[in-house]
mmCIF file of C-alpha atoms in Angstrom:
data_model
loop_
_atom_site.group_PDB
_atom_site.id
_atom_site.type_symbol
_atom_site.label_atom_id
_atom_site.label_comp_id
_atom_site.label_asym_id
_atom_site.label_seq_id
_atom_site.Cartn_x
_atom_site.Cartn_y
_atom_site.Cartn_z
ATOM 1 C CA MET A 1 -0.186 -0.373 -0.132
ATOM 2 C CA ILE A 2 1.000 3.498 -0.581
ATOM 3 C CA ASP A 3 0.298 6.062 1.976
ATOM 4 C CA LEU A 4 0.020 8.815 -0.197
ATOM 5 C CA GLY A 5 -0.274 10.920 3.250
ATOM 6 C CA GLU A 6 3.655 10.483 3.810
ATOM 7 C CA TYR A 7 4.345 13.088 1.285
ATOM 8 C CA GLY A 8 2.895 15.727 3.414
ATOM 9 C CA ALA A 9 1.931 19.228 2.070
ATOM 10 C CA ARG A 10 3.637 19.180 -1.229
ATOM 11 C CA PHE A 11 1.394 16.551 -2.170
ATOM 12 C CA THR A 12 -1.790 19.040 -2.083
ATOM 13 C CA LYS A 13 0.398 21.805 -3.057
ATOM 14 C CA ASP A 14 1.784 19.657 -6.796
ATOM 15 C CA PRO A 15 0.509 16.145 -6.869
ATOM 16 C CA TYR A 16 1.974 16.024 -10.617
ATOM 17 C CA PRO A 17 5.337 14.529 -9.653
ATOM 18 C CA VAL A 18 3.596 11.851 -7.458
ATOM 19 C CA TYR A 19 1.131 10.863 -9.788
ATOM 20 C CA ALA A 20 4.055 10.411 -12.687
ATOM 21 C CA ALA A 21 6.193 8.316 -10.075
ATOM 22 C CA LEU A 22 3.323 5.708 -9.345
ATOM 23 C CA ARG A 23 2.259 5.539 -12.928
ATOM 24 C CA GLU A 24 6.387 4.357 -13.843
ATOM 25 C CA ARG A 25 5.325 1.520 -11.712
ATOM 26 C CA GLY A 26 2.152 0.516 -12.685
ATOM 27 C CA PRO A 27 -1.423 2.812 -13.871
ATOM 28 C CA VAL A 28 -3.625 1.015 -10.805
ATOM 29 C CA HIS A 29 -2.032 1.771 -6.926
ATOM 30 C CA TRP A 30 -3.280 0.315 -3.904
ATOM 31 C CA VAL A 31 -3.341 3.716 -1.449
ATOM 32 C CA ARG A 32 -4.332 5.497 1.675
ATOM 33 C CA THR A 33 -5.934 9.278 0.878
ATOM 34 C CA PRO A 34 -4.149 11.486 2.907
ATOM 35 C CA PRO A 35 -5.750 13.046 6.170
ATOM 36 C CA PRO A 36 -8.513 14.118 6.636
ATOM 37 C CA GLY A 37 -10.299 11.671 6.240
ATOM 38 C CA ALA A 38 -7.674 9.053 5.408
ATOM 39 C CA TYR A 39 -9.260 6.374 2.913
ATOM 40 C CA GLU A 40 -8.041 2.764 1.498
ATOM 41 C CA GLY A 41 -8.913 2.118 -2.284
ATOM 42 C CA TRP A 42 -7.438 1.553 -5.702
ATOM 43 C CA LEU A 43 -6.206 4.596 -7.119
ATOM 44 C CA VAL A 44 -6.331 4.859 -11.279
ATOM 45 C CA VAL A 45 -3.096 6.987 -12.738
ATOM 46 C CA GLY A 46 -2.472 6.219 -16.251
ATOM 47 C CA TYR A 47 -4.829 7.616 -18.857
ATOM 48 C CA GLU A 48 -6.560 4.129 -20.987
ATOM 49 C CA GLU A 49 -7.262 2.672 -17.414
ATOM 50 C CA ALA A 50 -9.333 6.019 -16.257
ATOM 51 C CA ARG A 51 -11.171 6.224 -19.150
ATOM 52 C CA ALA A 52 -12.300 2.654 -19.588
ATOM 53 C CA ALA A 53 -13.139 2.805 -15.862
ATOM 54 C CA LEU A 54 -14.956 5.928 -16.034
ATOM 55 C CA ALA A 55 -17.647 4.223 -18.408
ATOM 56 C CA ASP A 56 -17.318 0.789 -16.956
ATOM 57 C CA PRO A 57 -20.820 -0.204 -15.847
ATOM 58 C CA ARG A 58 -19.151 -3.076 -13.432
ATOM 59 C CA LEU A 59 -17.467 0.065 -10.930
ATOM 60 C CA SER A 60 -21.262 1.312 -9.105
ATOM 61 C CA LYS A 61 -21.479 4.766 -7.913
ATOM 62 C CA ASP A 62 -24.074 3.970 -5.429
ATOM 63 C CA SER A 63 -22.278 3.031 -1.819
ATOM 64 C CA THR A 64 -25.728 1.369 -0.388
ATOM 65 C CA LYS A 65 -25.524 -1.424 -2.569
ATOM 66 C CA ARG A 66 -22.088 -2.211 -0.232
ATOM 67 C CA GLY A 67 -24.264 -1.687 2.419
ATOM 68 C CA LEU A 68 -22.692 1.374 3.364
ATOM 69 C CA SER A 69 -25.005 4.634 3.931
ATOM 70 C CA SER A 70 -23.362 7.823 4.452
ATOM 71 C CA PHE A 71 -24.111 11.094 7.194
ATOM 72 C CA GLU A 72 -24.056 12.425 3.647
ATOM 73 C CA ASP A 73 -26.021 10.774 2.174
ATOM 74 C CA GLU A 74 -28.714 10.172 4.870
ATOM 75 C CA LEU A 75 -29.088 14.066 4.964
ATOM 76 C CA MET A 76 -28.645 15.209 1.615
ATOM 77 C CA GLY A 77 -30.935 12.641 -0.125
ATOM 78 C CA ARG A 78 -30.316 10.616 -3.533
ATOM 79 C CA TYR A 79 -28.686 12.779 -6.630
ATOM 80 C CA VAL A 80 -26.663 11.690 -9.663
ATOM 81 C CA LEU A 81 -23.408 11.278 -8.091
ATOM 82 C CA ILE A 82 -24.282 8.725 -6.314
ATOM 83 C CA SER A 83 -26.394 6.870 -7.853
ATOM 84 C CA ASP A 84 -26.492 3.838 -11.377
ATOM 85 C CA PRO A 85 -29.122 3.193 -13.554
ATOM 86 C CA PRO A 86 -31.808 3.457 -13.935
ATOM 87 C CA GLU A 87 -32.148 5.575 -10.758
ATOM 88 C CA HIS A 88 -29.550 7.459 -12.447
ATOM 89 C CA THR A 89 -31.158 7.623 -15.177
ATOM 90 C CA ARG A 90 -34.300 9.029 -14.653
ATOM 91 C CA LEU A 91 -32.565 11.368 -12.265
ATOM 92 C CA ARG A 92 -30.588 12.216 -14.937
ATOM 93 C CA SER A 93 -33.165 13.431 -17.235
ATOM 94 C CA LEU A 94 -35.219 15.455 -15.457
ATOM 95 C CA VAL A 95 -32.189 17.943 -15.178
ATOM 96 C CA ALA A 96 -30.880 17.413 -18.327
ATOM 97 C CA GLY A 97 -32.662 19.968 -20.497
ATOM 98 C CA ALA A 98 -31.552 22.707 -18.709
ATOM 99 C CA PHE A 99 -27.674 22.577 -19.514
ATOM 100 C CA THR A 100 -28.316 21.763 -23.622
ATOM 101 C CA MET A 101 -25.682 23.678 -25.364
ATOM 102 C CA ARG A 102 -28.738 25.786 -26.898
ATOM 103 C CA ARG A 103 -29.976 26.633 -23.663
ATOM 104 C CA VAL A 104 -26.783 27.307 -22.222
ATOM 105 C CA GLU A 105 -25.622 29.613 -25.206
ATOM 106 C CA ALA A 106 -28.671 31.644 -24.157
ATOM 107 C CA LEU A 107 -27.308 32.371 -20.988
ATOM 108 C CA ARG A 108 -24.465 33.939 -22.772
ATOM 109 C CA PRO A 109 -25.813 37.693 -22.258
ATOM 110 C CA ARG A 110 -26.156 37.447 -18.986
ATOM 111 C CA VAL A 111 -23.119 35.751 -17.899
ATOM 112 C CA GLN A 112 -21.651 38.589 -19.929
ATOM 113 C CA GLN A 113 -23.869 41.372 -17.621
ATOM 114 C CA ILE A 114 -22.375 39.458 -14.589
ATOM 115 C CA THR A 115 -18.985 39.836 -15.417
ATOM 116 C CA ASP A 116 -18.983 42.690 -16.305
ATOM 117 C CA GLU A 117 -20.560 44.500 -13.347
ATOM 118 C CA LEU A 118 -18.289 42.300 -11.259
ATOM 119 C CA LEU A 119 -15.382 43.836 -12.708
ATOM 120 C CA ASP A 120 -16.767 47.286 -13.027
ATOM 121 C CA ALA A 121 -16.658 47.053 -9.040
ATOM 122 C CA MET A 122 -13.404 45.403 -8.066
ATOM 123 C CA LEU A 123 -11.040 47.614 -11.073
ATOM 124 C CA PRO A 124 -11.174 50.600 -9.673
ATOM 125 C CA LYS A 125 -9.310 49.378 -6.395
ATOM 126 C CA GLY A 126 -6.274 48.582 -8.517
ATOM 127 C CA ARG A 127 -5.680 45.613 -6.934
ATOM 128 C CA ALA A 128 -7.996 42.030 -5.382
ATOM 129 C CA ASP A 129 -8.289 38.733 -4.340
ATOM 130 C CA LEU A 130 -9.845 37.458 -8.004
ATOM 131 C CA VAL A 131 -11.320 34.589 -5.669
ATOM 132 C CA ASP A 132 -13.158 36.482 -3.850
ATOM 133 C CA SER A 133 -13.823 39.741 -6.341
ATOM 134 C CA PHE A 134 -14.589 37.174 -9.287
ATOM 135 C CA ALA A 135 -14.281 33.782 -9.775
ATOM 136 C CA TYR A 136 -16.614 32.846 -7.020
ATOM 137 C CA PRO A 137 -19.602 35.745 -6.983
ATOM 138 C CA LEU A 138 -19.405 35.014 -10.761
ATOM 139 C CA PRO A 139 -20.818 31.284 -11.239
ATOM 140 C CA MET A 140 -22.442 31.489 -7.779
ATOM 141 C CA THR A 141 -24.488 34.062 -8.837
ATOM 142 C CA VAL A 142 -25.696 32.156 -12.456
ATOM 143 C CA ILE A 143 -26.420 28.665 -10.756
ATOM 144 C CA CYS A 144 -28.466 30.774 -8.020
ATOM 145 C CA GLU A 145 -30.471 32.476 -11.021
ATOM 146 C CA LEU A 146 -30.602 29.466 -13.249
ATOM 147 C CA LEU A 147 -31.872 26.740 -9.812
ATOM 148 C CA GLY A 148 -34.205 30.298 -8.557
ATOM 149 C CA VAL A 149 -32.219 30.214 -5.128
ATOM 150 C CA PRO A 150 -32.975 33.602 -3.386
ATOM 151 C CA ASP A 151 -29.805 35.899 -2.551
ATOM 152 C CA ILE A 152 -28.002 33.954 0.382
ATOM 153 C CA ASP A 153 -25.383 34.379 2.456
ATOM 154 C CA ARG A 154 -22.782 33.900 0.192
ATOM 155 C CA GLU A 155 -19.580 34.057 2.695
ATOM 156 C CA ALA A 156 -22.081 31.254 4.929
ATOM 157 C CA PHE A 157 -22.703 29.296 1.779
ATOM 158 C CA ARG A 158 -19.370 29.282 0.525
ATOM 159 C CA ALA A 159 -17.869 28.404 4.345
ATOM 160 C CA MET A 160 -20.357 25.656 4.262
ATOM 161 C CA SER A 161 -19.741 24.321 0.547
ATOM 162 C CA ASN A 162 -15.602 24.158 0.659
ATOM 163 C CA GLU A 163 -15.719 22.305 3.944
ATOM 164 C CA ILE A 164 -18.030 20.035 2.171
ATOM 165 C CA VAL A 165 -15.620 19.722 -0.841
ATOM 166 C CA ALA A 166 -12.362 20.258 0.448
ATOM 167 C CA PRO A 167 -12.771 18.950 4.680
ATOM 168 C CA SER A 168 -10.703 20.605 6.907
ATOM 169 C CA GLY A 169 -10.963 17.667 9.302
ATOM 170 C CA GLY A 170 -12.956 17.377 12.831
ATOM 171 C CA ASP A 171 -16.885 17.570 12.842
ATOM 172 C CA THR A 172 -16.729 20.653 10.624
ATOM 173 C CA GLU A 173 -17.543 18.905 7.773
ATOM 174 C CA LEU A 174 -20.761 17.081 9.121
ATOM 175 C CA ALA A 175 -21.810 20.170 10.605
ATOM 176 C CA ALA A 176 -21.169 22.017 7.434
ATOM 177 C CA ILE A 177 -23.756 18.728 5.560
ATOM 178 C CA GLU A 178 -26.041 19.570 8.625
ATOM 179 C CA GLN A 179 -26.396 23.338 7.686
ATOM 180 C CA LEU A 180 -26.799 22.997 3.950
ATOM 181 C CA ALA A 181 -29.448 20.128 3.948
ATOM 182 C CA ALA A 182 -31.380 22.316 6.634
ATOM 183 C CA TYR A 183 -30.548 25.196 3.859
ATOM 184 C CA LEU A 184 -32.221 23.486 1.201
ATOM 185 C CA ASP A 185 -35.278 22.392 3.133
ATOM 186 C CA GLU A 186 -36.017 25.992 3.730
ATOM 187 C CA LEU A 187 -36.027 26.857 0.588
ATOM 188 C CA ILE A 188 -37.809 23.767 -0.935
ATOM 189 C CA GLU A 189 -40.737 24.252 0.926
ATOM 190 C CA ASP A 190 -40.586 28.060 0.624
ATOM 191 C CA LYS A 191 -40.341 27.316 -3.174
ATOM 192 C CA ARG A 192 -43.131 25.384 -2.901
ATOM 193 C CA CYS A 193 -45.376 27.752 -0.699
ATOM 194 C CA ALA A 194 -45.003 30.482 -3.789
ATOM 195 C CA GLU A 195 -46.056 31.162 -7.203
ATOM 196 C CA PRO A 196 -44.975 29.024 -9.384
ATOM 197 C CA ALA A 197 -41.572 30.542 -11.117
ATOM 198 C CA ASP A 198 -40.008 30.086 -14.460
ATOM 199 C CA ASP A 199 -36.580 28.787 -12.918
ATOM 200 C CA LEU A 200 -35.317 24.827 -12.648
ATOM 201 C CA LEU A 201 -35.723 24.024 -8.954
ATOM 202 C CA GLY A 202 -39.394 25.229 -9.303
ATOM 203 C CA ALA A 203 -39.699 22.998 -12.413
ATOM 204 C CA LEU A 204 -38.311 19.988 -10.211
ATOM 205 C CA ILE A 205 -40.656 20.800 -7.626
ATOM 206 C CA ARG A 206 -43.865 20.757 -10.004
ATOM 207 C CA THR A 207 -42.644 17.468 -11.469
ATOM 208 C CA ARG A 208 -42.544 16.037 -7.849
ATOM 209 C CA ALA A 209 -46.676 16.940 -7.712
ATOM 210 C CA GLU A 210 -47.139 15.446 -11.123
ATOM 211 C CA ASP A 211 -48.590 12.019 -11.979
ATOM 212 C CA GLY A 212 -45.996 9.404 -13.447
ATOM 213 C CA ASP A 213 -42.740 10.616 -12.234
ATOM 214 C CA ARG A 214 -41.941 12.073 -8.558
ATOM 215 C CA LEU A 215 -39.398 13.366 -6.929
ATOM 216 C CA SER A 216 -39.257 12.622 -3.258
ATOM 217 C CA ARG A 217 -38.895 15.624 -0.600
ATOM 218 C CA ALA A 218 -34.888 13.715 -0.254
ATOM 219 C CA GLU A 219 -34.736 13.630 -3.398
ATOM 220 C CA LEU A 220 -35.760 17.007 -4.207
ATOM 221 C CA ARG A 221 -32.384 17.835 -1.397
ATOM 222 C CA GLY A 222 -30.341 15.731 -2.932
ATOM 223 C CA MET A 223 -30.944 17.350 -6.283
ATOM 224 C CA ALA A 224 -30.418 21.019 -5.264
ATOM 225 C CA PHE A 225 -27.677 19.877 -3.009
ATOM 226 C CA ILE A 226 -25.660 18.910 -6.000
ATOM 227 C CA LEU A 227 -26.743 21.224 -8.567
ATOM 228 C CA LEU A 228 -25.792 24.035 -6.428
ATOM 229 C CA VAL A 229 -22.510 23.171 -4.892
ATOM 230 C CA ALA A 230 -20.850 21.217 -7.916
ATOM 231 C CA GLY A 231 -22.509 23.923 -10.468
ATOM 232 C CA HIS A 232 -20.397 26.934 -8.948
ATOM 233 C CA GLU A 233 -17.019 25.112 -6.939
ATOM 234 C CA THR A 234 -15.751 23.414 -10.339
ATOM 235 C CA THR A 235 -15.723 26.768 -12.097
ATOM 236 C CA VAL A 236 -14.302 28.937 -9.513
ATOM 237 C CA ASN A 237 -11.307 26.580 -9.239
ATOM 238 C CA LEU A 238 -11.678 26.530 -13.278
ATOM 239 C CA ILE A 239 -11.734 29.808 -13.421
ATOM 240 C CA THR A 240 -8.918 30.839 -10.822
ATOM 241 C CA THR A 241 -6.612 28.012 -11.989
ATOM 242 C CA ALA A 242 -6.520 29.268 -15.290
ATOM 243 C CA VAL A 243 -5.787 32.984 -14.741
ATOM 244 C CA HIS A 244 -2.955 31.827 -12.275
ATOM 245 C CA THR A 245 -1.719 29.362 -14.693
ATOM 246 C CA LEU A 246 -1.875 31.641 -17.479
ATOM 247 C CA LEU A 247 0.481 34.497 -15.096
ATOM 248 C CA THR A 248 2.880 31.805 -14.132
ATOM 249 C CA HIS A 249 3.356 31.043 -17.932
ATOM 250 C CA PRO A 250 4.056 34.665 -19.224
ATOM 251 C CA ASP A 251 4.743 32.849 -23.050
ATOM 252 C CA GLN A 252 1.652 31.253 -22.900
ATOM 253 C CA LEU A 253 -0.177 34.487 -21.917
ATOM 254 C CA ALA A 254 1.022 36.857 -24.191
ATOM 255 C CA ALA A 255 0.415 34.432 -27.332
ATOM 256 C CA LEU A 256 -3.202 34.690 -26.431
ATOM 257 C CA ARG A 257 -3.222 38.055 -25.726
ATOM 258 C CA ALA A 258 -2.104 38.145 -28.998
ATOM 259 C CA ASP A 259 -4.570 35.895 -30.605
ATOM 260 C CA MET A 260 -8.047 35.659 -28.658
ATOM 261 C CA THR A 261 -8.950 32.763 -31.143
ATOM 262 C CA LEU A 262 -7.060 31.007 -29.255
ATOM 263 C CA LEU A 263 -8.978 31.175 -25.981
ATOM 264 C CA ASP A 264 -11.226 28.141 -26.594
ATOM 265 C CA GLY A 265 -8.065 26.031 -26.982
ATOM 266 C CA ALA A 266 -6.446 27.708 -23.667
ATOM 267 C CA VAL A 267 -9.620 26.886 -21.426
ATOM 268 C CA GLU A 268 -9.044 23.209 -22.603
ATOM 269 C CA GLU A 269 -5.518 22.921 -21.839
ATOM 270 C CA VAL A 270 -6.202 24.609 -18.075
ATOM 271 C CA LEU A 271 -8.737 21.441 -18.136
ATOM 272 C CA ARG A 272 -6.132 18.963 -19.018
ATOM 273 C CA PHE A 273 -3.255 20.448 -17.278
ATOM 274 C CA GLU A 274 -4.733 21.467 -13.909
ATOM 275 C CA GLY A 275 -8.522 20.475 -13.880
ATOM 276 C CA PRO A 276 -10.833 21.516 -11.136
ATOM 277 C CA VAL A 277 -11.748 17.694 -10.259
ATOM 278 C CA GLU A 278 -8.619 16.027 -9.209
ATOM 279 C CA THR A 279 -10.113 13.002 -8.164
ATOM 280 C CA ALA A 280 -13.655 11.110 -9.172
ATOM 281 C CA THR A 281 -16.107 11.014 -6.361
ATOM 282 C CA TYR A 282 -16.160 7.036 -5.334
ATOM 283 C CA ARG A 283 -17.129 3.719 -7.175
ATOM 284 C CA TYR A 284 -17.383 0.814 -5.783
ATOM 285 C CA ALA A 285 -16.517 -2.979 -8.030
ATOM 286 C CA ALA A 286 -19.606 -4.717 -8.394
ATOM 287 C CA GLU A 287 -18.265 -7.749 -9.294
ATOM 288 C CA PRO A 288 -14.701 -9.121 -9.803
ATOM 289 C CA MET A 289 -13.037 -7.397 -12.171
ATOM 290 C CA GLU A 290 -9.259 -6.164 -13.634
ATOM 291 C CA ILE A 291 -7.967 -3.247 -13.732
ATOM 292 C CA GLY A 292 -4.391 -2.092 -15.248
ATOM 293 C CA GLY A 293 -3.449 -5.603 -14.681
ATOM 294 C CA ARG A 294 -4.516 -5.637 -10.985
ATOM 295 C CA SER A 295 -7.275 -7.971 -9.686
ATOM 296 C CA ILE A 296 -9.758 -6.012 -8.168
ATOM 297 C CA ALA A 297 -12.783 -7.637 -5.940
ATOM 298 C CA VAL A 298 -16.142 -7.123 -4.916
ATOM 299 C CA GLY A 299 -16.737 -4.250 -2.847
ATOM 300 C CA ASP A 300 -13.411 -2.655 -3.173
ATOM 301 C CA THR A 301 -13.328 1.581 -3.702
ATOM 302 C CA VAL A 302 -11.838 2.948 -6.819
ATOM 303 C CA MET A 303 -10.652 6.160 -7.038
ATOM 304 C CA ILE A 304 -10.075 7.584 -10.613
ATOM 305 C CA GLY A 305 -7.293 10.008 -11.063
ATOM 306 C CA LEU A 306 -8.737 12.505 -13.424
ATOM 307 C CA ASP A 307 -5.861 15.322 -13.204
ATOM 308 C CA ALA A 308 -3.486 12.458 -13.216
ATOM 309 C CA ALA A 309 -4.845 10.568 -15.987
ATOM 310 C CA ASP A 310 -4.536 13.954 -18.098
ATOM 311 C CA ARG A 311 -1.138 14.152 -17.198
ATOM 312 C CA ASP A 312 -0.250 10.656 -18.930
ATOM 313 C CA ALA A 313 1.881 10.956 -21.538
ATOM 314 C CA ALA A 314 0.361 8.000 -23.363
ATOM 315 C CA TYR A 315 -2.194 10.059 -23.596
ATOM 316 C CA CYS A 316 -0.365 13.455 -24.129
ATOM 317 C CA PRO A 317 3.075 14.020 -25.081
ATOM 318 C CA ASP A 318 5.169 16.365 -22.509
ATOM 319 C CA PRO A 319 1.932 16.356 -20.324
ATOM 320 C CA HIS A 320 3.189 18.338 -17.954
ATOM 321 C CA ARG A 321 4.226 21.480 -20.443
ATOM 322 C CA PHE A 322 1.137 24.196 -20.679
ATOM 323 C CA ASP A 323 0.749 24.763 -24.268
ATOM 324 C CA ILE A 324 -2.510 26.496 -25.008
ATOM 325 C CA HIS A 325 -1.809 25.762 -29.031
ATOM 326 C CA ARG A 326 -2.371 21.860 -28.685
ATOM 327 C CA ALA A 327 -6.042 20.839 -28.849
ATOM 328 C CA PRO A 328 -6.373 18.064 -25.927
ATOM 329 C CA GLN A 329 -9.221 16.615 -27.384
ATOM 330 C CA GLY A 330 -10.613 13.590 -24.931
ATOM 331 C CA HIS A 331 -8.777 15.050 -22.062
ATOM 332 C CA LEU A 332 -10.983 13.301 -18.538
ATOM 333 C CA ALA A 333 -11.473 16.868 -16.899
ATOM 334 C CA PHE A 334 -15.201 16.891 -17.136
ATOM 335 C CA GLY A 335 -15.001 12.866 -16.801
ATOM 336 C CA HIS A 336 -16.758 10.275 -19.114
ATOM 337 C CA GLY A 337 -19.209 7.960 -19.621
ATOM 338 C CA ILE A 338 -23.019 7.941 -18.315
ATOM 339 C CA HIS A 339 -21.666 10.589 -15.266
ATOM 340 C CA TYR A 340 -20.275 13.191 -17.808
ATOM 341 C CA CYS A 341 -20.551 16.268 -16.282
ATOM 342 C CA LEU A 342 -24.182 18.402 -17.103
ATOM 343 C CA GLY A 343 -22.434 21.302 -16.404
ATOM 344 C CA ALA A 344 -19.753 21.238 -19.011
ATOM 345 C CA PRO A 345 -20.940 23.346 -21.169
ATOM 346 C CA LEU A 346 -22.059 25.993 -18.896
ATOM 347 C CA ALA A 347 -18.715 26.109 -17.427
ATOM 348 C CA ARG A 348 -17.089 26.790 -20.568
ATOM 349 C CA LEU A 349 -19.188 29.263 -21.232
ATOM 350 C CA GLU A 350 -18.590 31.257 -17.759
ATOM 351 C CA ALA A 351 -14.687 30.507 -18.043
ATOM 352 C CA ARG A 352 -14.198 31.750 -21.980
ATOM 353 C CA VAL A 353 -16.840 35.030 -21.159
ATOM 354 C CA ALA A 354 -14.725 35.195 -17.448
ATOM 355 C CA LEU A 355 -11.000 34.955 -18.609
ATOM 356 C CA ARG A 356 -11.659 36.869 -22.353
ATOM 357 C CA SER A 357 -12.885 39.966 -20.152
ATOM 358 C CA LEU A 358 -10.352 40.340 -17.689
ATOM 359 C CA LEU A 359 -7.838 39.835 -19.740
ATOM 360 C CA GLU A 360 -9.345 42.866 -22.479
ATOM 361 C CA ARG A 361 -9.597 44.867 -18.930
ATOM 362 C CA CYS A 362 -6.642 44.650 -17.440
ATOM 363 C CA PRO A 363 -3.532 44.873 -19.797
ATOM 364 C CA ASP A 364 -1.615 44.270 -16.918
ATOM 365 C CA LEU A 365 -2.524 41.929 -14.691
ATOM 366 C CA ALA A 366 0.051 40.239 -12.692
ATOM 367 C CA LEU A 367 0.022 38.631 -9.164
ATOM 368 C CA ASP A 368 0.468 40.463 -6.429
ATOM 369 C CA GLY A 369 1.835 37.885 -4.232
ATOM 370 C CA PRO A 370 2.145 34.254 -3.899
ATOM 371 C CA PRO A 371 -1.507 32.288 -3.649
ATOM 372 C CA GLY A 372 -3.076 30.832 -0.874
ATOM 373 C CA ASP A 373 -3.291 27.231 -0.256
ATOM 374 C CA TRP A 374 -4.322 24.516 -2.307
ATOM 375 C CA LEU A 375 -7.701 22.983 -1.393
ATOM 376 C CA SER A 376 -7.406 19.857 1.221
ATOM 377 C CA GLY A 377 -8.645 16.730 0.260
ATOM 378 C CA MET A 378 -7.601 15.192 -3.534
ATOM 379 C CA LEU A 379 -11.364 15.755 -4.606
ATOM 380 C CA MET A 380 -11.054 19.357 -6.209
ATOM 381 C CA ARG A 381 -7.902 21.084 -7.371
ATOM 382 C CA GLY A 382 -7.957 24.847 -6.831
ATOM 383 C CA LEU A 383 -6.191 27.518 -4.828
ATOM 384 C CA ARG A 384 -8.519 29.477 -2.035
ATOM 385 C CA SER A 385 -7.215 32.731 -2.427
ATOM 386 C CA LEU A 386 -5.858 34.305 -5.672
ATOM 387 C CA PRO A 387 -3.781 38.318 -5.272
ATOM 388 C CA VAL A 388 -3.672 40.220 -8.555
ATOM 389 C CA ARG A 389 -3.134 43.318 -9.324
ATOM 390 C CA TRP A 390 -3.647 45.919 -12.386
#
């Protein structure tokens, strides 16, 4: 067994040398994840093995099939990331229509407006923490408006959400889950009693009241949870790491400023090079199987390293070089298979609008000191703060 916690803070800051060393020994390893919440299971670090595992129906997302039920599952209810077909198919179909390319593209003017308003407020100051002033409020505002969530205490919500996706240890994660579950219950009840609204959460509540497909109260809570948290966390990290990566690779930043037609490719390269989801949520072997020459027993936990796989030289030549001119088709930043990220089109739209607007309005954008800490744990990959000036 390989104890990743033994690498200490340097693994959190830069896990890629560790992943590369593991990959030289094989594509799959039995590991213990770093604390807090250390967990043992198989870690897939090879690209071909990761891509195949993501689409393998023998790997279940439903821990209850192993007789396990987490505190989070009990409080939040069922949602797409912890379910298998046919339950997963049913739940996903209820929200998939809101995230089609056409629906997302219709949001572009509003995303641009929110972006411009945030920059209008930020730019006169000359310096800011990009996360607080821009990268967090942009996707948070977009997903709240899409779902129909009224203005909330965003600092309090950010603290809860961060604690859930990047736990700091102790009882704080459980407290955050309890607080968020209580908030969502109140929100759903308020929505149910109000006049029908033209938003996604209202549509899900009305669907529950119709004959045919019904969402239980717990399912409504679970769907609201995953849409609200996943709908902003990944994009916050994508925008932040995109700016950080460009500022620390000045030649690539200069190339992008000189030719903004490279923007779409630049976003894709950021997704490959420093994807916002480091490791996919746990899967469990539903039957004996083999991955990368390793025998996986029934019930074994399988963790698929998305960021690790995207730095595999077998998939991407010279993988540790950031190059916006390459076209990294097939990266796994948004997953693969039936659990491919529903919000990928929206995340891409927000990142493209944010980067273009920020770079066009801040021609002398620069780092203003060292960035904050990287998020703890192996789920999310992102910076807690990014001081910039212009």
